[in-house]
Short mmCIF file of C-alpha atoms and ligand atoms in Angstrom, two decimals:
data_model
loop_
_atom_site.label_atom_id
_atom_site.label_comp_id
_atom_site.label_asym_id
_atom_site.label_seq_id
_atom_site.Cartn_x
_atom_site.Cartn_y
_atom_site.Cartn_z
CA MET N 6 -22.12 10.95 29.02
CA GLY N 7 -23.11 7.91 31.11
CA ASP N 8 -22.92 4.29 30.30
CA LYS N 9 -22.73 3.47 27.33
CA SER N 10 -20.70 -0.03 27.06
CA ASP N 11 -24.00 -2.28 27.41
CA LYS N 12 -26.29 0.19 24.79
CA ASP N 13 -26.67 -1.22 22.08
CA GLY N 14 -25.73 1.13 18.63
CA LYS N 15 -24.24 0.68 15.64
CA LEU N 16 -20.41 -0.21 14.66
CA ASP N 17 -19.13 3.97 14.19
CA THR N 18 -20.76 4.69 17.69
CA LEU N 19 -19.77 1.18 19.77
CA LEU N 20 -16.25 2.28 19.06
CA ALA N 21 -16.26 6.01 20.63
CA HIS N 22 -18.19 4.68 24.08
CA ALA N 23 -17.68 0.45 24.17
CA GLY N 24 -16.88 0.43 27.94
CA SER N 25 -16.76 3.26 28.76
CA HIS N 26 -17.61 4.73 32.32
CA PRO N 27 -17.18 9.09 32.75
CA GLU N 28 -18.88 8.88 36.05
CA ARG N 29 -16.43 6.56 37.60
CA GLN N 30 -13.50 8.42 37.00
CA LEU N 31 -14.92 11.89 38.33
CA GLY N 32 -16.21 12.76 34.92
CA ALA N 33 -13.00 11.53 32.93
CA VAL N 34 -13.19 10.52 29.20
CA ASN N 35 -10.32 7.81 29.82
CA PRO N 36 -10.13 5.40 32.67
CA PRO N 37 -6.87 6.83 33.97
CA VAL N 38 -4.18 4.07 33.39
CA TYR N 39 -4.03 2.69 37.47
CA ARG N 40 -0.91 1.16 38.16
CA VAL N 41 -1.52 -1.92 41.02
CA SER N 42 -0.44 -4.53 42.58
CA THR N 43 -1.83 -4.74 45.84
CA VAL N 44 -5.53 -3.82 46.75
CA VAL N 45 -5.92 -3.04 50.11
CA PHE N 46 -9.48 -3.98 51.36
CA PRO N 47 -11.17 -2.07 54.79
CA THR N 48 -12.35 -5.03 56.50
CA ILE N 49 -11.53 -8.63 56.67
CA ALA N 50 -15.06 -9.64 55.74
CA ALA N 51 -15.06 -7.13 52.52
CA MET N 52 -11.26 -8.41 51.28
CA GLN N 53 -13.56 -12.19 51.21
CA GLU N 54 -16.58 -10.86 49.79
CA GLY N 55 -15.57 -10.70 46.46
CA ALA N 56 -13.59 -14.46 46.98
CA HIS N 57 -16.52 -16.42 44.96
CA ARG N 58 -16.07 -13.75 41.90
CA PRO N 59 -11.72 -13.00 41.75
CA PHE N 60 -12.80 -11.65 37.99
CA ASP N 61 -15.05 -9.20 38.49
CA SER N 62 -13.73 -6.44 41.03
CA MET N 63 -9.95 -5.70 42.27
CA ARG N 64 -8.87 -8.17 44.71
CA TYR N 65 -5.53 -8.29 42.86
CA GLY N 66 -3.26 -6.94 40.45
CA ARG N 67 -3.20 -9.69 37.78
CA HIS N 68 -7.16 -10.75 37.80
CA GLY N 69 -7.95 -7.30 37.06
CA THR N 70 -8.43 -3.62 37.36
CA PRO N 71 -10.24 -0.66 35.94
CA THR N 72 -8.21 -0.15 32.81
CA ARG N 73 -8.59 -4.08 31.94
CA PHE N 74 -12.26 -4.02 32.11
CA ALA N 75 -12.30 -1.17 30.65
CA PHE N 76 -10.64 -2.42 26.77
CA GLU N 77 -12.11 -5.96 28.04
CA ASP N 78 -15.61 -5.06 28.33
CA ALA N 79 -14.79 -2.62 24.77
CA VAL N 80 -13.85 -5.72 23.24
CA CYS N 81 -16.39 -7.69 24.36
CA ALA N 82 -18.93 -4.66 23.05
CA LEU N 83 -17.51 -5.75 19.48
CA GLU N 84 -17.88 -9.26 19.23
CA GLY N 85 -21.11 -9.66 20.50
CA GLY N 86 -19.54 -12.54 22.90
CA TYR N 87 -20.08 -13.74 26.77
CA ARG N 88 -16.80 -11.68 27.83
CA SER N 89 -13.38 -11.16 27.18
CA ILE N 90 -9.77 -11.21 28.61
CA ALA N 91 -7.22 -8.63 27.64
CA THR N 92 -3.57 -10.97 27.74
CA SER N 93 -0.25 -9.38 27.49
CA SER N 94 0.37 -10.33 24.57
CA GLY N 95 -1.40 -11.88 20.57
CA GLN N 96 0.81 -14.70 21.46
CA ALA N 97 -1.10 -15.21 25.01
CA ALA N 98 -3.83 -15.36 24.40
CA ILE N 99 -3.37 -18.27 22.08
CA ALA N 100 -1.46 -19.46 24.07
CA SER N 101 -2.89 -19.53 26.98
CA THR N 102 -7.08 -20.09 24.93
CA LEU N 103 -5.09 -23.58 23.65
CA ALA N 104 -3.52 -24.63 27.13
CA ALA N 105 -7.10 -23.92 28.39
CA LEU N 106 -8.51 -26.12 26.71
CA LEU N 107 -6.71 -28.90 26.04
CA GLY N 108 -5.67 -31.69 28.09
CA ALA N 109 -3.23 -34.91 27.74
CA GLY N 110 -5.72 -37.51 25.55
CA ASP N 111 -7.28 -34.46 23.23
CA HIS N 112 -7.09 -34.62 19.67
CA ALA N 113 -6.88 -30.75 18.45
CA LEU N 114 -6.78 -29.87 14.70
CA ILE N 115 -5.02 -27.17 13.87
CA ALA N 116 -5.28 -24.68 10.03
CA ASP N 117 -2.11 -25.18 7.85
CA SER N 118 -1.06 -22.23 7.88
CA VAL N 119 -1.42 -21.10 10.91
CA TYR N 120 -0.01 -18.21 12.89
CA HIS N 121 4.47 -19.84 13.05
CA PRO N 122 4.93 -19.43 16.49
CA THR N 123 1.26 -20.72 17.04
CA ARG N 124 2.68 -24.15 15.34
CA ALA N 125 5.77 -24.50 17.88
CA TYR N 126 3.07 -23.96 20.62
CA CYS N 127 1.53 -26.84 19.65
CA VAL N 128 4.54 -28.88 18.30
CA ASP N 129 7.26 -27.84 20.83
CA HIS N 130 4.80 -28.25 23.68
CA LEU N 131 1.21 -29.09 23.59
CA ALA N 132 2.37 -32.62 22.20
CA ARG N 133 4.76 -33.11 25.38
CA TYR N 134 2.09 -32.58 27.41
CA GLY N 135 0.27 -35.53 25.60
CA VAL N 136 -2.54 -33.44 23.39
CA GLU N 137 -2.64 -35.14 19.35
CA ILE N 138 -2.08 -31.99 16.99
CA GLU N 139 -3.18 -32.14 13.54
CA PHE N 140 -2.30 -30.13 10.93
CA TYR N 141 -5.04 -29.72 7.97
CA ASP N 142 -5.32 -27.69 5.24
CA PRO N 143 -6.64 -24.81 5.89
CA LEU N 144 -8.92 -24.87 2.21
CA ILE N 145 -10.92 -27.81 3.39
CA GLY N 146 -14.16 -26.43 4.80
CA ALA N 147 -17.05 -28.82 5.39
CA GLY N 148 -14.30 -31.45 4.45
CA ILE N 149 -12.68 -31.09 8.19
CA GLY N 150 -15.47 -33.47 8.90
CA ALA N 151 -13.96 -36.35 7.86
CA LEU N 152 -11.20 -35.67 10.28
CA MET N 153 -13.15 -36.20 13.85
CA ARG N 154 -12.35 -37.92 15.74
CA PRO N 155 -14.24 -39.25 18.68
CA ASN N 156 -11.30 -37.44 21.43
CA THR N 157 -10.99 -34.31 18.64
CA LYS N 158 -11.79 -30.87 21.81
CA LEU N 159 -10.76 -28.31 19.24
CA VAL N 160 -10.66 -26.67 14.85
CA TYR N 161 -8.63 -23.35 14.89
CA THR N 162 -8.82 -21.55 12.89
CA GLU N 163 -6.90 -18.32 11.42
CA SER N 164 -8.09 -16.78 8.83
CA PRO N 165 -6.50 -15.36 6.41
CA GLY N 166 -3.66 -17.09 7.27
CA SER N 167 -0.67 -14.06 8.33
CA LEU N 168 2.22 -15.65 5.54
CA THR N 169 -0.59 -17.03 2.69
CA PHE N 170 -3.85 -14.85 2.60
CA GLU N 171 -5.45 -17.65 2.66
CA VAL N 172 -9.90 -17.45 3.51
CA GLN N 173 -10.72 -20.31 5.83
CA ASP N 174 -14.61 -21.42 5.53
CA ILE N 175 -14.91 -20.92 8.64
CA PRO N 176 -19.02 -21.35 9.44
CA ALA N 177 -18.79 -24.77 7.57
CA ILE N 178 -15.23 -25.95 9.34
CA SER N 179 -17.65 -24.90 12.42
CA ALA N 180 -20.79 -26.74 11.49
CA ALA N 181 -18.68 -29.58 11.19
CA ALA N 182 -16.89 -28.71 14.33
CA HIS N 183 -19.49 -28.50 16.45
CA GLU N 184 -21.53 -31.18 15.23
CA ASN N 185 -18.53 -33.56 16.46
CA GLY N 186 -18.69 -31.62 19.78
CA ALA N 187 -15.73 -29.48 19.65
CA ILE N 188 -14.52 -26.00 20.11
CA VAL N 189 -14.04 -23.67 18.44
CA VAL N 190 -11.27 -21.26 17.95
CA THR N 191 -10.20 -18.01 15.35
CA ASP N 192 -6.88 -16.03 15.91
CA ASN N 193 -9.23 -13.03 14.36
CA THR N 194 -6.30 -10.80 13.80
CA TRP N 195 -6.54 -10.37 10.28
CA GLY N 196 -9.89 -9.96 10.49
CA THR N 197 -10.72 -7.54 13.22
CA PRO N 198 -14.05 -7.21 15.58
CA VAL N 199 -14.53 -4.42 12.35
CA PHE N 200 -14.35 -6.59 9.68
CA PHE N 201 -14.82 -9.92 10.73
CA ASN N 202 -18.04 -11.06 12.99
CA ALA N 203 -16.45 -14.50 13.88
CA LEU N 204 -18.51 -15.63 17.13
CA GLU N 205 -21.76 -14.31 14.89
CA LYS N 206 -19.60 -17.13 11.86
CA GLY N 207 -20.07 -20.00 14.18
CA VAL N 208 -16.82 -19.26 15.94
CA ASP N 209 -16.53 -19.99 19.85
CA VAL N 210 -13.76 -18.18 20.87
CA SER N 211 -12.29 -15.34 18.75
CA LEU N 212 -8.65 -13.62 20.23
CA HIS N 213 -6.49 -10.66 19.07
CA SER N 214 -2.63 -9.55 18.81
CA ALA N 215 -4.29 -6.49 19.58
CA THR N 216 -0.51 -5.27 19.17
CA LYS N 217 -1.63 -5.11 15.99
CA PHE N 218 -4.96 -2.77 14.35
CA LEU N 219 -6.51 -2.84 18.15
CA VAL N 220 -3.09 -0.64 19.53
CA GLY N 221 -2.77 0.87 16.25
CA HIS N 222 0.61 2.34 17.28
CA SER N 223 2.95 0.23 17.66
CA ASP N 224 3.77 1.43 21.06
CA ALA N 225 1.69 -1.84 23.13
CA MET N 226 2.38 -5.55 23.30
CA LEU N 227 -1.09 -7.01 24.49
CA GLY N 228 -4.20 -9.66 23.55
CA VAL N 229 -7.45 -10.67 23.90
CA ILE N 230 -8.98 -13.62 23.78
CA THR N 231 -13.38 -13.47 23.64
CA CYS N 232 -15.77 -16.16 24.82
CA LYS N 233 -19.25 -16.91 23.50
CA TYR N 234 -20.21 -18.70 26.07
CA GLU N 235 -18.76 -18.66 30.13
CA ASP N 236 -18.03 -22.25 30.25
CA HIS N 237 -15.15 -21.20 27.56
CA TRP N 238 -14.20 -17.85 29.60
CA ARG N 239 -14.28 -19.11 32.46
CA ARG N 240 -11.50 -22.15 31.42
CA ILE N 241 -9.52 -19.81 29.76
CA LYS N 242 -9.93 -17.07 33.03
CA ASN N 243 -8.83 -19.43 35.81
CA ALA N 244 -5.30 -20.15 33.02
CA ILE N 245 -4.63 -16.94 32.70
CA ALA N 246 -4.84 -15.85 36.08
CA VAL N 247 -2.29 -18.57 37.32
CA SER N 248 -0.01 -18.62 34.24
CA GLY N 249 0.06 -14.68 35.05
CA VAL N 250 0.26 -13.52 31.56
CA ALA N 251 -2.03 -10.51 32.47
CA PRO N 252 -1.24 -7.01 30.69
CA GLY N 253 -0.32 -4.01 32.74
CA SER N 254 -2.30 -1.27 32.32
CA GLU N 255 -0.48 0.69 30.18
CA GLU N 256 -0.66 -1.09 27.60
CA VAL N 257 -4.60 -2.50 28.65
CA PHE N 258 -4.61 2.45 27.57
CA LEU N 259 -3.33 1.51 24.61
CA GLY N 260 -5.28 -0.71 23.51
CA LEU N 261 -8.56 0.79 24.15
CA ARG N 262 -7.68 4.10 23.46
CA GLY N 263 -7.00 3.56 19.53
CA ILE N 264 -9.94 1.48 19.34
CA ARG N 265 -11.96 4.69 19.38
CA THR N 266 -10.27 5.59 15.64
CA LEU N 267 -10.38 1.94 14.78
CA ASN N 268 -13.21 2.00 12.10
CA VAL N 269 -11.39 4.68 10.82
CA ARG N 270 -7.53 3.65 10.35
CA LEU N 271 -9.83 1.12 8.38
CA GLN N 272 -11.33 1.86 5.91
CA ARG N 273 -7.83 4.27 4.95
CA HIS N 274 -5.62 0.80 5.76
CA GLN N 275 -7.92 -0.86 3.62
CA GLU N 276 -8.26 2.13 0.82
CA SER N 277 -5.07 2.21 0.92
CA GLY N 278 -3.64 -1.40 0.64
CA LEU N 279 -6.35 -2.82 -2.44
CA HIS N 280 -4.89 0.48 -4.47
CA VAL N 281 -1.02 -0.44 -3.28
CA ALA N 282 -2.95 -3.85 -4.32
CA LYS N 283 -3.72 -3.64 -7.31
CA TRP N 284 -0.95 -1.15 -8.78
CA LEU N 285 1.69 -3.82 -7.61
CA LEU N 286 -0.83 -7.08 -9.31
CA ASP N 287 0.46 -4.50 -13.34
CA HIS N 288 4.16 -4.73 -12.00
CA PRO N 289 5.70 -6.52 -14.28
CA GLU N 290 8.49 -7.26 -11.96
CA VAL N 291 4.67 -9.09 -9.79
CA THR N 292 3.83 -12.79 -10.23
CA ARG N 293 1.01 -12.93 -7.92
CA VAL N 294 -0.42 -10.99 -5.07
CA LEU N 295 -2.29 -12.46 -2.10
CA HIS N 296 -4.56 -10.10 -1.35
CA PRO N 297 -8.69 -11.45 -1.03
CA ALA N 298 -10.59 -8.14 -1.58
CA LEU N 299 -9.25 -8.56 -5.59
CA PRO N 300 -11.26 -10.67 -7.62
CA HIS N 301 -8.88 -12.85 -9.27
CA ASP N 302 -7.37 -13.94 -5.66
CA PRO N 303 -8.95 -17.96 -4.67
CA GLY N 304 -10.17 -16.84 -2.04
CA HIS N 305 -11.98 -13.44 -2.61
CA PHE N 306 -15.61 -15.25 -3.07
CA LEU N 307 -14.94 -16.16 1.26
CA TRP N 308 -13.90 -12.96 1.91
CA LYS N 309 -16.54 -11.64 0.12
CA ARG N 310 -19.52 -13.48 1.67
CA ASP N 311 -18.28 -12.91 5.58
CA PHE N 312 -16.40 -10.57 5.43
CA THR N 313 -17.02 -6.78 4.93
CA GLY N 314 -13.22 -5.19 5.10
CA ALA N 315 -10.24 -6.51 4.36
CA CYS N 316 -7.23 -4.71 6.63
CA GLY N 317 -3.89 -3.58 4.89
CA LEU N 318 -2.22 -6.45 4.89
CA PHE N 319 -0.85 -8.82 2.35
CA GLY N 320 1.52 -10.74 0.39
CA ILE N 321 3.35 -10.96 -3.46
CA GLU N 322 5.51 -12.57 -5.48
CA LEU N 323 8.52 -11.49 -7.13
CA ARG N 324 9.45 -13.02 -10.71
CA PRO N 325 12.92 -14.60 -9.98
CA GLY N 326 15.94 -13.08 -8.29
CA SER N 327 18.45 -13.14 -6.43
CA GLN N 328 18.48 -11.91 -2.40
CA GLN N 329 20.46 -9.50 -2.92
CA ALA N 330 17.87 -8.17 -5.17
CA VAL N 331 14.71 -8.56 -3.44
CA ALA N 332 17.32 -7.56 -0.02
CA ALA N 333 18.79 -4.03 -2.16
CA PHE N 334 15.79 -3.43 -3.54
CA VAL N 335 13.90 -3.35 0.08
CA ASP N 336 16.66 -1.58 1.57
CA ASP N 337 15.74 0.96 -1.07
CA LEU N 338 12.85 1.83 0.71
CA ASP N 339 12.20 4.98 1.96
CA LEU N 340 8.31 4.63 4.13
CA PHE N 341 8.76 1.19 5.10
CA GLY N 342 10.37 -0.12 7.98
CA ILE N 343 11.43 -3.46 7.10
CA GLY N 344 9.96 -5.37 10.17
CA PHE N 345 7.68 -8.23 11.78
CA SER N 346 4.52 -7.34 13.06
CA TRP N 347 2.03 -4.87 11.21
CA GLY N 348 -1.21 -3.35 12.13
CA GLY N 349 0.73 0.29 13.49
CA TYR N 350 0.20 3.56 11.49
CA GLU N 351 3.44 2.66 9.28
CA SER N 352 3.91 0.96 6.24
CA LEU N 353 5.97 -2.37 6.40
CA ILE N 354 7.86 -5.38 4.50
CA LEU N 355 9.24 -7.93 5.25
CA PRO N 356 10.74 -10.69 2.66
CA THR N 357 8.72 -14.03 4.12
CA THR N 358 10.12 -16.60 1.44
CA GLY N 359 11.20 -20.23 3.30
CA ALA N 360 9.05 -18.24 6.33
CA VAL N 361 6.11 -20.62 5.58
CA HIS N 362 6.39 -23.48 7.48
CA ARG N 363 3.27 -26.13 5.75
CA THR N 364 3.08 -30.12 7.42
CA ALA N 365 -0.38 -31.33 5.51
CA THR N 366 -0.26 -29.49 2.08
CA GLN N 367 2.21 -27.40 -0.07
CA TRP N 368 3.00 -23.92 -0.64
CA ARG N 369 4.77 -23.34 -3.70
CA THR N 370 5.99 -20.06 -5.17
CA THR N 371 8.08 -19.89 -8.25
CA GLY N 372 9.38 -16.46 -6.48
CA PRO N 373 10.60 -14.18 -3.43
CA THR N 374 7.66 -13.14 -1.75
CA LEU N 375 6.81 -10.97 0.81
CA ARG N 376 5.22 -8.89 2.76
CA LEU N 377 2.95 -5.80 3.12
CA HIS N 378 1.30 -3.74 5.71
CA ILE N 379 -0.65 -0.29 3.90
CA GLY N 380 -0.03 2.35 6.74
CA LEU N 381 -1.69 5.94 7.24
CA GLU N 382 1.28 7.60 4.62
CA ASP N 383 -0.43 8.85 1.30
CA VAL N 384 -0.83 6.51 -1.01
CA ASP N 385 0.49 7.84 -3.47
CA ASP N 386 4.26 8.36 -2.08
CA LEU N 387 3.80 4.88 -0.53
CA ILE N 388 3.19 3.54 -4.91
CA ALA N 389 6.39 6.16 -5.57
CA ASP N 390 8.50 4.40 -2.86
CA LEU N 391 7.62 0.76 -4.47
CA GLU N 392 8.19 1.39 -7.02
CA LYS N 393 12.19 3.34 -7.24
CA GLY N 394 13.08 -0.27 -5.41
CA LEU N 395 11.04 -2.16 -7.64
CA LEU N 396 12.94 -1.03 -10.68
CA ILE N 397 16.12 -1.68 -8.40
CA TYR N 398 15.39 -4.90 -8.70
CA ARG N 399 14.68 -4.94 -12.06
CA TYR N 400 17.79 -4.48 -12.47
CA LEU N 401 19.88 -5.66 -10.73
CA VAL N 402 18.29 -9.10 -12.17
CA PHE N 403 18.64 -8.61 -15.47
CA SER N 404 21.37 -6.88 -15.91
CA SER N 405 23.69 -8.31 -17.35
CA SER N 406 26.81 -7.59 -14.54
CA PRO N 407 27.46 -10.71 -13.12
CA ASP N 408 28.91 -8.52 -10.66
CA LEU N 409 25.11 -7.88 -9.98
CA ILE N 410 23.51 -10.88 -10.65
CA ARG N 411 26.00 -13.54 -8.76
CA GLY N 412 23.88 -16.32 -7.47
CA SER N 413 21.28 -14.69 -8.66
CA THR N 414 18.63 -18.63 -8.52
CA TRP N 415 16.25 -18.02 -5.19
CA MET N 416 16.95 -20.56 -2.67
CA ALA N 417 13.86 -21.44 -0.38
CA GLY N 418 14.15 -22.06 3.03
CA SER N 419 17.26 -18.43 2.88
CA SER N 420 15.31 -17.09 5.18
CA PRO N 421 15.21 -16.32 8.46
CA ALA N 422 11.58 -17.47 11.15
CA MET N 423 9.50 -15.55 11.48
CA THR N 424 9.03 -14.33 15.36
C1 PLP J 28 -1.30 -13.54 12.70
C2 PLP J 28 -0.78 -13.44 14.35
N1 PLP J 28 -1.88 -13.82 15.43
C3 PLP J 28 -0.43 -13.82 16.81
C4 PLP J 28 0.20 -12.57 16.70
C5 PLP J 28 1.35 -13.02 18.40
O1 PLP J 28 1.18 -11.15 18.41
P1 PLP J 28 1.52 -10.63 19.57
O2 PLP J 28 2.57 -10.41 18.24
O3 PLP J 28 0.89 -9.51 20.01
O4 PLP J 28 2.52 -12.03 21.22
C6 PLP J 28 0.13 -12.45 15.48
C7 PLP J 28 2.09 -11.16 15.44
O5 PLP J 28 2.25 -11.52 14.53
C8 PLP J 28 0.61 -12.78 13.77
O6 PLP J 28 0.73 -11.85 13.31
#
């Protein structure tokens, strides 16, 4: 094996070899986990040599290690960008990108459907530093042109939104933003570098919670940002160098290892996710399935046009029932863990009623909502598990026993805030 990272290749070949440099590590296929803070130099001259290019070689642990460079190179090859930057979490990638690209007096347009901590960072922090934050209808498409102001510097997208699964018209939004000189950023965690080619669709900066599908095993926090242009990369990289949100080497090693099997895992997540979603669509307790790959979904046309696949994360709405009934359904499941996050090999479920925060638009539901991440278990076992839980839900909702249906109207806003 030689240096494959610079060579073009079909997706699976890239996933197997991008960022791989066995010749630099005594032939070992994978880079070692470099545990580094201090880097020592043989002479003052050697130390000064790289000072004008501080991020291109080993100078200090916070700025990069060979393990991290390999992960960044691999993601960059997949995303087709100028360069990538690894961060200590997906949220660090989001906050650092926004902080680096925005300043006092700038106006930023943020999709109303974004991951809630992104909204909180904008409202609680960027606004305090003098950035004007405006939330927009995620379905606005080219209409975003009408919201542009002379000081609009950035348009932030997330498609589909990780709770409501609304698909955004990224090419139309990007074209309108660029016409007005604004930078387009996307949270591409759901799309992954495999299913959504963000930079090709018009995005300037694509970021991921690599904690999800890239790592893929629920055992590391990691983020990654890929820039199409050097100028954006430099601004974000400099901001990250001084904010100190560098990932640990163990985490980037796990990210790199996850990339090698990313497509294989995603194909299975996609297949099982669709199978479960279709089954739920026909289930009498389920009134709505939010999954862009299903033909009835309002975002299906855009998803089909712009994405090459769908991961195993989607939402459902149940027919109206009590919180107790939802809790009994979820608690009864054996194979679905109750937990935040997603993208690991194991299935997860999370009640989401009351967790959707909107200010520019409204999100209407009539019954309790939940988010499912379909993992790599046997799909028939997953369906049997859900069937069993939904039977309990049905029993509790329709049971005539007052004990079982006490307080049975579902109260919006009763769910704990999403982390
Ligand atoms: C869409 C999306 N973006 C970003 C994040 C934040 O990533 P992390 O948990 O790695 O900080 C999450 C986490 O759930 C997410 O769902």
